[in-house]
PDB file of C-alpha atoms in Angstrom:
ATOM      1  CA  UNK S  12     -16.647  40.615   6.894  1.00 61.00           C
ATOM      2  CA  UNK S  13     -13.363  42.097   8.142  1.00 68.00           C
ATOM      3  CA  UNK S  14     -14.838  42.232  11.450  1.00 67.00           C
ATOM      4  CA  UNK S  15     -15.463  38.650  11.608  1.00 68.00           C
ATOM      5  CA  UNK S  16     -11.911  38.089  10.180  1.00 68.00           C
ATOM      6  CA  UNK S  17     -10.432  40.083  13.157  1.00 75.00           C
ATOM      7  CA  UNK S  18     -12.862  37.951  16.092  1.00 75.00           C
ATOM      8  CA  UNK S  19     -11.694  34.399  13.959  1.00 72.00           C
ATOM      9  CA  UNK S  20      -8.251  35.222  14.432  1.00 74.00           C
ATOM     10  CA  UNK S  21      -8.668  36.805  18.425  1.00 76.00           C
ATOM     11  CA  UNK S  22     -10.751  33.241  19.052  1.00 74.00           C
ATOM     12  CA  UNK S  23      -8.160  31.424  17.569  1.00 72.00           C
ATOM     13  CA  UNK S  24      -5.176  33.372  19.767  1.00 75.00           C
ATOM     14  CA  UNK S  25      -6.723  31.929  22.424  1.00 75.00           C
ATOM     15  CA  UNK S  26      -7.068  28.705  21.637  1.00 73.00           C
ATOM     16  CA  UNK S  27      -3.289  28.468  20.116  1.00 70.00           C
ATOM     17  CA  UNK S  28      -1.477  30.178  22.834  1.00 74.00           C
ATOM     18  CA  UNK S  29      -0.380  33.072  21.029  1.00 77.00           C
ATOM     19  CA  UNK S  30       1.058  33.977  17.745  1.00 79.00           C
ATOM     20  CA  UNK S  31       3.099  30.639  17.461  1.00 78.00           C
ATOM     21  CA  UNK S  32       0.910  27.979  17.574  1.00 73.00           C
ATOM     22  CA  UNK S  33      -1.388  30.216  15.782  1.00 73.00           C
ATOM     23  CA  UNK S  34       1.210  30.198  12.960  1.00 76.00           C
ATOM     24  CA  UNK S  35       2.478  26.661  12.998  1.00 73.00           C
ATOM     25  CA  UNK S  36      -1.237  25.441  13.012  1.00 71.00           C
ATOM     26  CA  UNK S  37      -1.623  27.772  10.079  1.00 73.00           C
ATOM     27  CA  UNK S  38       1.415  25.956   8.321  1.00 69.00           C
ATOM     28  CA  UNK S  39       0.578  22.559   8.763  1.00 65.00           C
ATOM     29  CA  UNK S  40      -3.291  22.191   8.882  1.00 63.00           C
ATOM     30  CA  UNK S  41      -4.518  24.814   6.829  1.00 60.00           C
ATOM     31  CA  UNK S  42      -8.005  25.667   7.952  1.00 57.00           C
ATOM     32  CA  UNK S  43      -8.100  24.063  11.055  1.00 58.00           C
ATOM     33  CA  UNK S  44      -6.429  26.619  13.585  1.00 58.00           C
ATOM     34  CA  UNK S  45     -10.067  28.584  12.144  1.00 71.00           C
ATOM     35  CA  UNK S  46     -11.948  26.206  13.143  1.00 76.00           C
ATOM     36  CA  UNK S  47     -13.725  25.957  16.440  1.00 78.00           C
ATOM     37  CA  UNK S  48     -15.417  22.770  18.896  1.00 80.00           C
ATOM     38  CA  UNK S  49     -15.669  20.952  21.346  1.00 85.00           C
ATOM     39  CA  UNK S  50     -12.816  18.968  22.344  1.00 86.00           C
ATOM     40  CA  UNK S  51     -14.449  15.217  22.427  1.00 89.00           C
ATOM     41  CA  UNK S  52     -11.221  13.579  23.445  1.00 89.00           C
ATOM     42  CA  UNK S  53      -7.165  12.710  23.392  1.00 90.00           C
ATOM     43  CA  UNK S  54      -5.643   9.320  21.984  1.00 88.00           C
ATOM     44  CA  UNK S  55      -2.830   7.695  23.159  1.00 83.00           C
ATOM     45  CA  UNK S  56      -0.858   9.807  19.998  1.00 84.00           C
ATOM     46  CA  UNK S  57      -1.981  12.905  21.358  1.00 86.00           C
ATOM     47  CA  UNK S  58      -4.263  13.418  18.351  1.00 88.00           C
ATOM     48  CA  UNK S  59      -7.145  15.597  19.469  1.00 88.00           C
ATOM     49  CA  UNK S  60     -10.450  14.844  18.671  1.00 91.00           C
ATOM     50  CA  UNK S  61     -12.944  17.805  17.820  1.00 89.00           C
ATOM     51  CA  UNK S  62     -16.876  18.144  16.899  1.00 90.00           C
ATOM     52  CA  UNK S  63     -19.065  20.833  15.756  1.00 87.00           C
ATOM     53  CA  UNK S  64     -22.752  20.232  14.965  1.00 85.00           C
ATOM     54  CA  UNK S  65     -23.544  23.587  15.036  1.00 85.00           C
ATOM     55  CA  UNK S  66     -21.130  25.881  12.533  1.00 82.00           C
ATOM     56  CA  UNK S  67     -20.100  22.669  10.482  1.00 81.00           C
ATOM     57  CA  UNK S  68     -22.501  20.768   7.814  1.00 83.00           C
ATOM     58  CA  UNK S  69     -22.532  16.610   8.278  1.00 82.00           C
ATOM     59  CA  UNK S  70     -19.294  15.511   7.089  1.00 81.00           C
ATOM     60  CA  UNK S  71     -17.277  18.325   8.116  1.00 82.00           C
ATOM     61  CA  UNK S  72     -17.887  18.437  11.707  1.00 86.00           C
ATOM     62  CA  UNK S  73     -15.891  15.976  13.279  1.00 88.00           C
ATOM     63  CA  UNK S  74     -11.937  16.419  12.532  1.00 87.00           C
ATOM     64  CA  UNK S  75      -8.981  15.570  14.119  1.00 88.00           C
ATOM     65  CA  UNK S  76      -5.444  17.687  14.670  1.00 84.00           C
ATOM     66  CA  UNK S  77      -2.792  15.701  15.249  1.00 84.00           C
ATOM     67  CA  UNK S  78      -0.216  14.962  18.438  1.00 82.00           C
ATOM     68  CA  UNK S  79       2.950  15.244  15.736  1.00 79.00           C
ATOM     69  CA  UNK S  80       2.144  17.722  13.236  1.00 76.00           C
ATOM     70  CA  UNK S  81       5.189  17.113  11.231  1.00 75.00           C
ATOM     71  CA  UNK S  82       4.243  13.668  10.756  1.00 75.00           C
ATOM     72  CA  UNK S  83       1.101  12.777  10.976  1.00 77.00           C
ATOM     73  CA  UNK S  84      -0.738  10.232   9.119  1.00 77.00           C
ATOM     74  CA  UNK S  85      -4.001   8.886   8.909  1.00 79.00           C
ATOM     75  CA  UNK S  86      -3.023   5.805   9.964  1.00 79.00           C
ATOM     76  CA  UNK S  87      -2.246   7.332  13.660  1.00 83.00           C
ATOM     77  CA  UNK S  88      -6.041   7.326  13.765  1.00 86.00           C
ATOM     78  CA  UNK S  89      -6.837   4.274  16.452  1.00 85.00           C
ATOM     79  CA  UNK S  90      -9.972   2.072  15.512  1.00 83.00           C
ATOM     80  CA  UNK S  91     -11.860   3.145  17.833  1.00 83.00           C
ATOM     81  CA  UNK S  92     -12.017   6.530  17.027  1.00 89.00           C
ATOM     82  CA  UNK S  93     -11.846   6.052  13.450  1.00 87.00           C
ATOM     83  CA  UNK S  94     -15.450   4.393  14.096  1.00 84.00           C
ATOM     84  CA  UNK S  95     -16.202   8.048  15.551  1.00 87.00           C
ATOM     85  CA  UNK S  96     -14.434  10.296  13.040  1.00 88.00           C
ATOM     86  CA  UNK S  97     -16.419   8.539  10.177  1.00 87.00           C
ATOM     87  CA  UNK S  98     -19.959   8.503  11.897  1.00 82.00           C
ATOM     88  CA  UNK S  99     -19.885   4.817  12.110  1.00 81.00           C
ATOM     89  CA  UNK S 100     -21.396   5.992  15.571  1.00 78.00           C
ATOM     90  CA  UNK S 101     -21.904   8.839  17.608  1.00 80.00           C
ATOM     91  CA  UNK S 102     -20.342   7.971  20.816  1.00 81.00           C
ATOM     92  CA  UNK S 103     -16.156   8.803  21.574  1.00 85.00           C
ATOM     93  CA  UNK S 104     -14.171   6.086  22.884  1.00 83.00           C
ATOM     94  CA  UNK S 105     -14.331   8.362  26.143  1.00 77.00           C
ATOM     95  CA  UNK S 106     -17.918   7.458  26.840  1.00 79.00           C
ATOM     96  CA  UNK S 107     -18.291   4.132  25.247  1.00 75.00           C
ATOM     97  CA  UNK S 108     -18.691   2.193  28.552  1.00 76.00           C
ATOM     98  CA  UNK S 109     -21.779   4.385  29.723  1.00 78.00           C
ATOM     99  CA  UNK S 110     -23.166   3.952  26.211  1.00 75.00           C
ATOM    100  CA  UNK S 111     -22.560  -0.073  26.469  1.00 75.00           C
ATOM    101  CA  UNK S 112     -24.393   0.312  29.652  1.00 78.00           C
ATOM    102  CA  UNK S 113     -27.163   1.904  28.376  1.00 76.00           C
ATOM    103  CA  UNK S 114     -27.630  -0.465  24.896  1.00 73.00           C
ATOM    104  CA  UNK S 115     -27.116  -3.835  27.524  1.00 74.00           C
ATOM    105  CA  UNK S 116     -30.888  -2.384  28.675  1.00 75.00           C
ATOM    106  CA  UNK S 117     -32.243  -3.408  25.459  1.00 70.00           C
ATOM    107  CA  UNK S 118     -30.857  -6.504  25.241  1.00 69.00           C
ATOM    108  CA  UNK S 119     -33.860  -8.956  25.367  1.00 67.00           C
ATOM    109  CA  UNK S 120     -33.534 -11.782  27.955  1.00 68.00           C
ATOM    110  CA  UNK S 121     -33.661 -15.412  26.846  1.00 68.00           C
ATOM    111  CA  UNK S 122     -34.130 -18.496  28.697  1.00 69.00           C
ATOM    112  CA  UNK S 123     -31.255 -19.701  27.336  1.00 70.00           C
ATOM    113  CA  UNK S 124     -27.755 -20.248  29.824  1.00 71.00           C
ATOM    114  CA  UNK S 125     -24.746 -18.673  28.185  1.00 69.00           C
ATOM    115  CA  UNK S 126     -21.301 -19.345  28.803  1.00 70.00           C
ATOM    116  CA  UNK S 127     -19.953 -16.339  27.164  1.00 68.00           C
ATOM    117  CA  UNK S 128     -17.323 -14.421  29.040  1.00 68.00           C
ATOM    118  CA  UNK S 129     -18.846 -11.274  27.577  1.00 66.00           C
ATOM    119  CA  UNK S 130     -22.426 -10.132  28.686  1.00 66.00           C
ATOM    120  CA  UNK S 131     -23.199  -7.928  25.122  1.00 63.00           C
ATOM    121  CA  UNK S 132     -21.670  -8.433  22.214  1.00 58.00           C
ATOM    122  CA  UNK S 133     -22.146  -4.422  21.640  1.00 57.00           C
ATOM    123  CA  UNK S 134     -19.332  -2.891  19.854  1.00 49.00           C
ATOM    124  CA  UNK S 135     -16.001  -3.572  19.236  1.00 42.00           C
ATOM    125  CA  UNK S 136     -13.205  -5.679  21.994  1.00 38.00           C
ATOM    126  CA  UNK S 137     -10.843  -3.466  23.921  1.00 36.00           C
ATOM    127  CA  UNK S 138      -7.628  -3.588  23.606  1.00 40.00           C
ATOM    128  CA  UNK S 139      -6.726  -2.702  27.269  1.00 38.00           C
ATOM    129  CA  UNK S 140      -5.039  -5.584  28.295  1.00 33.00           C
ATOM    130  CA  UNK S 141      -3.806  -6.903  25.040  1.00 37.00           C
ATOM    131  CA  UNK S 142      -0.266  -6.267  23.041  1.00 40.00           C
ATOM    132  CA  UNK S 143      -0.483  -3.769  20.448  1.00 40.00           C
ATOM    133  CA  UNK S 144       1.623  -4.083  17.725  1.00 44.00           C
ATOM    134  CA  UNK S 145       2.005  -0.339  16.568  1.00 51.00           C
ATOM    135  CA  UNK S 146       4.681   1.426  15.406  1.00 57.00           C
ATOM    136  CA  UNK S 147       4.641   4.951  16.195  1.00 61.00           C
ATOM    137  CA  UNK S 148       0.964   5.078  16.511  1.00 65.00           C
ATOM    138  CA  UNK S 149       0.823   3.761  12.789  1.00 66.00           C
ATOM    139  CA  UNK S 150      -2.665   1.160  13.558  1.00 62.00           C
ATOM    140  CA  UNK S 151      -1.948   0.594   9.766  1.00 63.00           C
ATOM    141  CA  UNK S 152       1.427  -0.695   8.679  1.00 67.00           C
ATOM    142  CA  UNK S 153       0.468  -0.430   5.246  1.00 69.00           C
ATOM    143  CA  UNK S 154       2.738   3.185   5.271  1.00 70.00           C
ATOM    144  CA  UNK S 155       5.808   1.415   6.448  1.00 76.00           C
ATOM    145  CA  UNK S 156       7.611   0.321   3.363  1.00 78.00           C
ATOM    146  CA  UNK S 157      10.212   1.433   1.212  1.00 81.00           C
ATOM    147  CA  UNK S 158       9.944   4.413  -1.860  1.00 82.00           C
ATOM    148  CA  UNK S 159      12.200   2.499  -3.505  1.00 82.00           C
ATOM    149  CA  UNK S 160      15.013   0.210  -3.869  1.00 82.00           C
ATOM    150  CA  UNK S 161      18.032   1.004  -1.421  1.00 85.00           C
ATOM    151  CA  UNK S 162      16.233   3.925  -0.045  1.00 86.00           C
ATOM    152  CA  UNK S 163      14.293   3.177   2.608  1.00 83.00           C
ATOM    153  CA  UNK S 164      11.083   5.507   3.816  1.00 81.00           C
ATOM    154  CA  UNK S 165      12.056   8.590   5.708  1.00 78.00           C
ATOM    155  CA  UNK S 166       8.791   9.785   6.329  1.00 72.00           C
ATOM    156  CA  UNK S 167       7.905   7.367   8.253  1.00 72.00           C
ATOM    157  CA  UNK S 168      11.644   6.199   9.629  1.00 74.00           C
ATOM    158  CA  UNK S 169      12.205   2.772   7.689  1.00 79.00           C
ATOM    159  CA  UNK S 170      16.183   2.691   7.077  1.00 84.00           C
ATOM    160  CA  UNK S 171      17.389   1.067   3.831  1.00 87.00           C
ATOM    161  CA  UNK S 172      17.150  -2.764   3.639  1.00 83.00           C
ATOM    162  CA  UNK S 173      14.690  -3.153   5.823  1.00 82.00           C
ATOM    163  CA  UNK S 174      12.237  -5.230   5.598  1.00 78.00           C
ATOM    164  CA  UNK S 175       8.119  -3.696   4.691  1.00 77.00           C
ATOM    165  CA  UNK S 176       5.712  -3.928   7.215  1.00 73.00           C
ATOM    166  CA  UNK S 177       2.361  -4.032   5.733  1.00 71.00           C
ATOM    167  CA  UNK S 178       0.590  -7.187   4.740  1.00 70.00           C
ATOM    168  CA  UNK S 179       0.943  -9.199   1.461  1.00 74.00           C
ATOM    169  CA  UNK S 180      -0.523 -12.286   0.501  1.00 76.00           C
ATOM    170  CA  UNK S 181       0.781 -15.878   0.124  1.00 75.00           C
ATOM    171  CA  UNK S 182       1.765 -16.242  -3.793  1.00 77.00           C
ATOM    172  CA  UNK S 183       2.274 -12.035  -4.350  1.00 78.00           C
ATOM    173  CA  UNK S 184       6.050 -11.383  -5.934  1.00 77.00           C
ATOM    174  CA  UNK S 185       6.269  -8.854  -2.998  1.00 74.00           C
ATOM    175  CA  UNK S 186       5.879 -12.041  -0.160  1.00 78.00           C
ATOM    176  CA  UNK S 187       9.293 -12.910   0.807  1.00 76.00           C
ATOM    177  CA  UNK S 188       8.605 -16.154   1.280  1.00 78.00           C
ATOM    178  CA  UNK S 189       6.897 -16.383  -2.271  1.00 79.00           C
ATOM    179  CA  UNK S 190      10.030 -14.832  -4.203  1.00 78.00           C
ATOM    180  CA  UNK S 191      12.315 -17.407  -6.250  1.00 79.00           C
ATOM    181  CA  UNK S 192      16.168 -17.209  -6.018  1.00 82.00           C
ATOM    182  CA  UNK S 193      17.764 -15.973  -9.595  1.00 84.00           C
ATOM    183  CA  UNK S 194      19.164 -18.870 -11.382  1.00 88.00           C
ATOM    184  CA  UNK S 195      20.588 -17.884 -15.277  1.00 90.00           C
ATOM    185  CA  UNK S 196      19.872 -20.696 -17.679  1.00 90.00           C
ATOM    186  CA  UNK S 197      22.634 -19.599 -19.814  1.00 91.00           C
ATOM    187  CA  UNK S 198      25.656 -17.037 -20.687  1.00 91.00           C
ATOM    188  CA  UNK S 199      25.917 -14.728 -23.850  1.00 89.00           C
ATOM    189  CA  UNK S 200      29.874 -15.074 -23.630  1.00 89.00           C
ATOM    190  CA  UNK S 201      30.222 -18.131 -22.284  1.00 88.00           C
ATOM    191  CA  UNK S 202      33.847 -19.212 -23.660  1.00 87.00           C
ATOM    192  CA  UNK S 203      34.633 -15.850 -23.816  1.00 88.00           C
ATOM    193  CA  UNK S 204      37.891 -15.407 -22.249  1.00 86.00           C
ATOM    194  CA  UNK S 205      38.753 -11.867 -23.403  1.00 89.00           C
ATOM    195  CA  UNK S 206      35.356 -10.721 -20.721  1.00 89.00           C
ATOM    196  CA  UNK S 207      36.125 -11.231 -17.384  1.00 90.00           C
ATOM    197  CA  UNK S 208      33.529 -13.415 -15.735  1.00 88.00           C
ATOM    198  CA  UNK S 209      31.798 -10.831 -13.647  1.00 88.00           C
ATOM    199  CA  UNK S 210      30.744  -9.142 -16.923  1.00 90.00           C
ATOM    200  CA  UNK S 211      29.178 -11.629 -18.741  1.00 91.00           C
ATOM    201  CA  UNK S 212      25.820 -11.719 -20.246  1.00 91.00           C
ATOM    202  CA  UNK S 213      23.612 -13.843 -18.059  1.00 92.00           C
ATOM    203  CA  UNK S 214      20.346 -14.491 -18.866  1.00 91.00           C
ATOM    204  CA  UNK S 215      17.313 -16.390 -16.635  1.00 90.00           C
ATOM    205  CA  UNK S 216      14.682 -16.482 -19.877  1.00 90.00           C
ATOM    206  CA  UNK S 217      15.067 -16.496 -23.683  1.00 89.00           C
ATOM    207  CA  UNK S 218      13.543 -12.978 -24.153  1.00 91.00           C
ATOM    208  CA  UNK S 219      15.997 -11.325 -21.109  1.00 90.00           C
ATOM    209  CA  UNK S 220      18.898 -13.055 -23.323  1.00 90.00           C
ATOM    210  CA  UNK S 221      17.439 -11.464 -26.374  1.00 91.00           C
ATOM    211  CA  UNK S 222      16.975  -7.928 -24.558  1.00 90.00           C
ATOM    212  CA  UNK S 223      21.274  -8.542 -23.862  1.00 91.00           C
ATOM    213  CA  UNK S 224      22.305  -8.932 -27.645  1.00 91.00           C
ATOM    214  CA  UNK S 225      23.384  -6.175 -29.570  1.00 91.00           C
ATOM    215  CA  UNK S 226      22.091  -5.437 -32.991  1.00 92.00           C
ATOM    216  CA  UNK S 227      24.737  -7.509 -34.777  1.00 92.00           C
ATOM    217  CA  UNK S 228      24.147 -10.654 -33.062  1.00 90.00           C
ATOM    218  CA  UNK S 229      20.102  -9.686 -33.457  1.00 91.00           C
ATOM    219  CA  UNK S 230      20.934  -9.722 -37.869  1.00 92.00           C
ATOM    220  CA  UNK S 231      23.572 -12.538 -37.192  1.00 91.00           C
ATOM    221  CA  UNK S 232      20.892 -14.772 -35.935  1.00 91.00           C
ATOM    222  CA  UNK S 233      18.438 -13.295 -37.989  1.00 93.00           C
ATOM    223  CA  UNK S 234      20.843 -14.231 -41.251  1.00 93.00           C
ATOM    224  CA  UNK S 235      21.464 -17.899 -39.858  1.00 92.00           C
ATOM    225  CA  UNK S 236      17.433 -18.163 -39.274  1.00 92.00           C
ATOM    226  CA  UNK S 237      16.600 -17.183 -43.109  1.00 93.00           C
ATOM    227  CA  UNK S 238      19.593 -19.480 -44.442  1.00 92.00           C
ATOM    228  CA  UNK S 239      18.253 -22.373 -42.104  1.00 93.00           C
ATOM    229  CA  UNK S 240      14.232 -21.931 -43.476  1.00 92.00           C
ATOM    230  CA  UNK S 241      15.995 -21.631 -47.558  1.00 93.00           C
ATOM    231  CA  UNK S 242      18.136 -24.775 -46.420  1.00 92.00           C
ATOM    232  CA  UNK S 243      14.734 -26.529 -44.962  1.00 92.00           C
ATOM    233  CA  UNK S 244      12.483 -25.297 -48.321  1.00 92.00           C
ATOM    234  CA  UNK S 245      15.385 -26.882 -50.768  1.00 91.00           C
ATOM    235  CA  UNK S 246      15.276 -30.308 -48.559  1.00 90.00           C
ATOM    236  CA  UNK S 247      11.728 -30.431 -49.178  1.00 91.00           C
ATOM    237  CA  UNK S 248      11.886 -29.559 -52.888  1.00 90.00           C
ATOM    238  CA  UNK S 249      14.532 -32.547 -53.312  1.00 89.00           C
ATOM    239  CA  UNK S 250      12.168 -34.669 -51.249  1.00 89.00           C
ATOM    240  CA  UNK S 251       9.499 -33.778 -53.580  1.00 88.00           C
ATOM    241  CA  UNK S 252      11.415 -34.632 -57.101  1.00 87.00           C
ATOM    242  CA  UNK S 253      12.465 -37.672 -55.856  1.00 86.00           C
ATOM    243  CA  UNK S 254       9.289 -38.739 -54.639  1.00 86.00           C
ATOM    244  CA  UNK S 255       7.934 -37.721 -58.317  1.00 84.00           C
ATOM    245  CA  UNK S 256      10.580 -39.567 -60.108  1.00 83.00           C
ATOM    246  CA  UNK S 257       9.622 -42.468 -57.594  1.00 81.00           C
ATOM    247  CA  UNK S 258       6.860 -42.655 -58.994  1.00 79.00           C
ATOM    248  CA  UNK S 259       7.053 -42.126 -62.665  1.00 77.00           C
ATOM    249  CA  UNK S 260       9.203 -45.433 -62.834  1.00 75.00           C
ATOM    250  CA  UNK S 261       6.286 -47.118 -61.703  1.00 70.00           C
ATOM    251  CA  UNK S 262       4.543 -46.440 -64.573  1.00 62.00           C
ATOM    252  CA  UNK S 263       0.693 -45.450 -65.254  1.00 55.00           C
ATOM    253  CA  UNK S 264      -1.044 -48.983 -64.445  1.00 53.00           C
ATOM    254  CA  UNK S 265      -3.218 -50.772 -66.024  1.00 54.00           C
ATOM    255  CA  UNK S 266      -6.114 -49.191 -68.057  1.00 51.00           C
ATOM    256  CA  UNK S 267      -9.134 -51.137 -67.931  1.00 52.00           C
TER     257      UNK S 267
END
């Protein structure tokens, strides 16, 4: 066991460089500067894309060790080789035109014309001569947005105040364009001239103005509630009597 300890760590020497990118692969990807294949390929993040079919069970023998080890995230992943990574298919983006050439073979023919620009519909568009819109090799913008109010994302360098970049819907409270300005329906102290403006009790909703009283005004209205309900009962009570006495000086009617 030691032995094979001592031939893991010569192997991997080699393939690090030395002691420091031994080390710093050691740091940041755990078991990965351990683990051995064949290079399949290099994105445009200088992510490097390894497989071993051999050493490795299914699920565990594709992997990926990234361009900027300080900070990567899975996002940096392009489609096309997240297609590969996952299995979705065997073939690297490397030598995806040779296996387009080979599945165009069993295409059946049909005596239909086409007018398609394309002749296979076989995997997915290149980008080559289209605009990406990536941000530091981020294919996913769903990481760039803010851990909080006035602080921004440093991880993935989004100052404070700016804007998120990942996609929300129409109607969602985090949709600019959905968000309603704050308008206050009323003041706690309005006529209050002993508070200066600036620190009165505004309130958009009649629970946020009942979250901004203090106990005292809570019993006060509380008090004024209970006297307005004993007030209401006693009305109803005199309407009562009087409708009784109404009704008395009628008399009985006629007995037949």
């Amino acid at each position: 066991m030691v032995y094979g300890v001592v031939q893991n760590f010569q192997q991997a020497l080699r393939m690090r460089g030395g002691w420091k990118g031994l080390l710093t692969h050691m740091y940041t990807n755990g078991d990965y500067p351990f683990k051995f294949g064949t290079l399949m390929g290099v994105d445009s993040a200088g992510n490097k894309y390894y497989e071993n079919r051999v050493d490795y069970p299914f699920g565990q023998h594709r992997w990926v060790e990234p361009g900027d080890i300080h900070n990567f995230d899975s996002t940096s992943i392009p489609p096309e080789w997240h297609g590969w990574m996952t299995s979705m298919n065997d073939t690297p983006p490397a030598s995806e035109e040779a296996y387009f050439e080979a599945a165009k073979k069993n295409i059946l023919p049909t005596t239909n014309d086409s007018h398609s620009p394309d002749d296979h519909n076989v995997g997915y568009v290149n980008e080559e001569n289209t605009e990406k819109h990536n941000w530091k090799h981020f294919h996913n913008l769903t990481q760039v947005r803010s851990r909080g109010y006035g602080i921004g994302n440093p991880t993935v360098g989004l100052p404070p105040g700016v804007k998120d970049q990942y996609y929300t819907q129409p109607g969602s409270p985090y949709n600019s364009a959905s968000m309603k300005p704050l308008e206050f329906i009323g003041d706690l102290d309005e006529g209050n001239k002993s508070i200066p403006l600036e620190q009165h009790r505004k309130y958009k909703s009649a629970k946020w103005a009942d979250r901004l009283r203090t106990p005292e005004e809570k019993d006060a209205i509380m008090l004024k509630a209970e006297a307005e309900a004993l007030k209401a009962i006693e009305a109803e009570k005199d309407l009562a009597s009087k409708l009784a006495q109404q009704r008395a000086s009628r008399g009985a009617g006629t007995l037949l």
